[in-house]
Amino acid sequence: MVGVTGSLDASIGYDANVNVSPRAGQFFSFDVGNRLLSSSRGLSFAYDGHGRRTRVDYPGGASRLQMFSSDGKLVYGKLCLLQMRRWWTGQANSLVAE
């Protein structure tokens, strides 16, 4: 790379619970446990009873699902982007199939 030109608005604000809002023109909503629920760009999130993120829904219908063991290790993950599917196992959180 020779150089970089231009600018980027990277201003960040915080709400009363010290959650990021807004960031670079994007707004966020949080639940009472301060977990991210959604963004103004169409992302939404779900969590298990331990506060671990188990689902991310992307604009256009794509989603990511994750399951964790009782000790918090990722044991299953599925990413669905249109027709592409990926699966993970808890062994070093590695991708095992695509």
mmCIF file of C-alpha atoms in Angstrom:
data_model
loop_
_atom_site.group_PDB
_atom_site.id
_atom_site.type_symbol
_atom_site.label_atom_id
_atom_site.label_comp_id
_atom_site.label_asym_id
_atom_site.label_seq_id
_atom_site.Cartn_x
_atom_site.Cartn_y
_atom_site.Cartn_z
ATOM 1 C CA MET A 1 0.000 0.000 0.000
ATOM 2 C CA VAL A 2 1.314 3.414 -0.926
ATOM 3 C CA GLY A 3 -1.106 5.635 0.961
ATOM 4 C CA VAL A 4 -4.631 6.250 2.131
ATOM 5 C CA THR A 5 -6.831 9.188 1.232
ATOM 6 C CA GLY A 6 -10.332 10.242 2.220
ATOM 7 C CA SER A 7 -12.053 10.263 5.574
ATOM 8 C CA LEU A 8 -14.239 8.096 7.745
ATOM 9 C CA ASP A 9 -16.810 9.194 10.308
ATOM 10 C CA ALA A 10 -15.926 6.947 13.227
ATOM 11 C CA SER A 11 -17.659 8.920 15.959
ATOM 12 C CA ILE A 12 -18.915 6.751 18.796
ATOM 13 C CA GLY A 13 -21.499 7.594 21.423
ATOM 14 C CA TYR A 14 -22.625 5.765 24.564
ATOM 15 C CA ASP A 15 -25.965 5.488 26.334
ATOM 16 C CA ALA A 16 -26.502 5.622 30.121
ATOM 17 C CA ASN A 17 -25.537 1.919 30.429
ATOM 18 C CA VAL A 18 -22.282 2.440 28.495
ATOM 19 C CA ASN A 19 -23.617 0.623 25.413
ATOM 20 C CA VAL A 20 -22.366 1.896 22.057
ATOM 21 C CA SER A 21 -24.945 4.110 20.327
ATOM 22 C CA PRO A 22 -24.569 5.372 17.613
ATOM 23 C CA ARG A 23 -21.446 4.309 15.736
ATOM 24 C CA ALA A 24 -20.595 5.614 12.267
ATOM 25 C CA GLY A 25 -24.255 6.425 11.625
ATOM 26 C CA GLN A 26 -25.496 3.041 12.843
ATOM 27 C CA PHE A 27 -27.831 2.775 15.830
ATOM 28 C CA PHE A 28 -28.197 -0.148 18.235
ATOM 29 C CA SER A 29 -30.811 -1.432 20.677
ATOM 30 C CA PHE A 30 -30.031 -3.396 23.847
ATOM 31 C CA ASP A 31 -32.091 -5.448 26.306
ATOM 32 C CA VAL A 32 -32.177 -4.907 30.080
ATOM 33 C CA GLY A 33 -29.147 -7.227 30.415
ATOM 34 C CA ASN A 34 -27.166 -4.882 28.099
ATOM 35 C CA ARG A 35 -27.103 -7.505 25.321
ATOM 36 C CA LEU A 36 -27.194 -6.232 21.762
ATOM 37 C CA LEU A 37 -30.630 -6.952 20.230
ATOM 38 C CA SER A 38 -30.545 -5.194 16.870
ATOM 39 C CA SER A 39 -28.877 -2.604 14.693
ATOM 40 C CA SER A 40 -30.311 -0.028 12.320
ATOM 41 C CA ARG A 41 -28.686 -1.940 9.441
ATOM 42 C CA GLY A 42 -31.010 -4.911 9.925
ATOM 43 C CA LEU A 43 -29.067 -7.249 12.196
ATOM 44 C CA SER A 44 -30.869 -8.940 15.092
ATOM 45 C CA PHE A 45 -29.492 -11.134 17.867
ATOM 46 C CA ALA A 46 -30.759 -13.782 20.330
ATOM 47 C CA TYR A 47 -29.119 -15.221 23.452
ATOM 48 C CA ASP A 48 -29.383 -18.306 25.659
ATOM 49 C CA GLY A 49 -30.082 -18.216 29.400
ATOM 50 C CA HIS A 50 -26.377 -17.671 30.128
ATOM 51 C CA GLY A 51 -26.169 -14.589 27.901
ATOM 52 C CA ARG A 52 -24.257 -16.311 25.075
ATOM 53 C CA ARG A 53 -25.201 -15.211 21.582
ATOM 54 C CA THR A 54 -27.003 -18.124 19.913
ATOM 55 C CA ARG A 55 -28.490 -16.519 16.813
ATOM 56 C CA VAL A 56 -27.677 -13.682 14.442
ATOM 57 C CA ASP A 57 -30.132 -12.761 11.693
ATOM 58 C CA TYR A 58 -28.729 -10.760 8.792
ATOM 59 C CA PRO A 59 -30.603 -8.617 6.266
ATOM 60 C CA GLY A 60 -31.784 -10.716 3.330
ATOM 61 C CA GLY A 61 -32.604 -13.822 5.370
ATOM 62 C CA ALA A 62 -29.148 -15.178 6.219
ATOM 63 C CA SER A 63 -28.585 -16.399 9.776
ATOM 64 C CA ARG A 64 -25.988 -17.899 12.102
ATOM 65 C CA LEU A 65 -26.967 -20.386 14.807
ATOM 66 C CA GLN A 66 -24.684 -21.498 17.647
ATOM 67 C CA MET A 67 -25.025 -23.934 20.551
ATOM 68 C CA PHE A 68 -22.782 -24.093 23.600
ATOM 69 C CA SER A 69 -21.967 -26.750 26.181
ATOM 70 C CA SER A 70 -22.678 -26.113 29.864
ATOM 71 C CA ASP A 71 -19.073 -24.955 30.324
ATOM 72 C CA GLY A 72 -19.441 -22.356 27.551
ATOM 73 C CA LYS A 73 -17.596 -24.067 24.704
ATOM 74 C CA LEU A 74 -19.013 -23.812 21.210
ATOM 75 C CA VAL A 75 -20.277 -27.300 20.282
ATOM 76 C CA TYR A 76 -22.297 -26.546 17.139
ATOM 77 C CA GLY A 77 -22.512 -23.718 14.679
ATOM 78 C CA LYS A 78 -24.435 -23.271 11.468
ATOM 79 C CA LEU A 79 -24.124 -20.385 9.040
ATOM 80 C CA CYS A 80 -26.730 -20.103 6.314
ATOM 81 C CA LEU A 81 -25.974 -17.517 3.630
ATOM 82 C CA LEU A 82 -28.403 -18.037 0.771
ATOM 83 C CA GLN A 83 -27.483 -21.567 -0.389
ATOM 84 C CA MET A 84 -24.214 -21.906 1.537
ATOM 85 C CA ARG A 85 -24.113 -23.838 4.810
ATOM 86 C CA ARG A 86 -21.192 -24.286 7.210
ATOM 87 C CA TRP A 87 -20.920 -26.428 10.327
ATOM 88 C CA TRP A 88 -18.497 -26.180 13.243
ATOM 89 C CA THR A 89 -17.638 -28.531 16.084
ATOM 90 C CA GLY A 90 -16.397 -27.739 19.566
ATOM 91 C CA GLN A 91 -12.949 -29.146 18.722
ATOM 92 C CA ALA A 92 -10.971 -25.911 18.584
ATOM 93 C CA ASN A 93 -14.117 -24.326 17.094
ATOM 94 C CA SER A 94 -13.024 -25.585 13.696
ATOM 95 C CA LEU A 95 -14.973 -25.626 10.455
ATOM 96 C CA VAL A 96 -15.704 -29.253 9.548
ATOM 97 C CA ALA A 97 -17.977 -29.045 6.499
ATOM 98 C CA GLU A 98 -19.093 -26.572 3.895
#
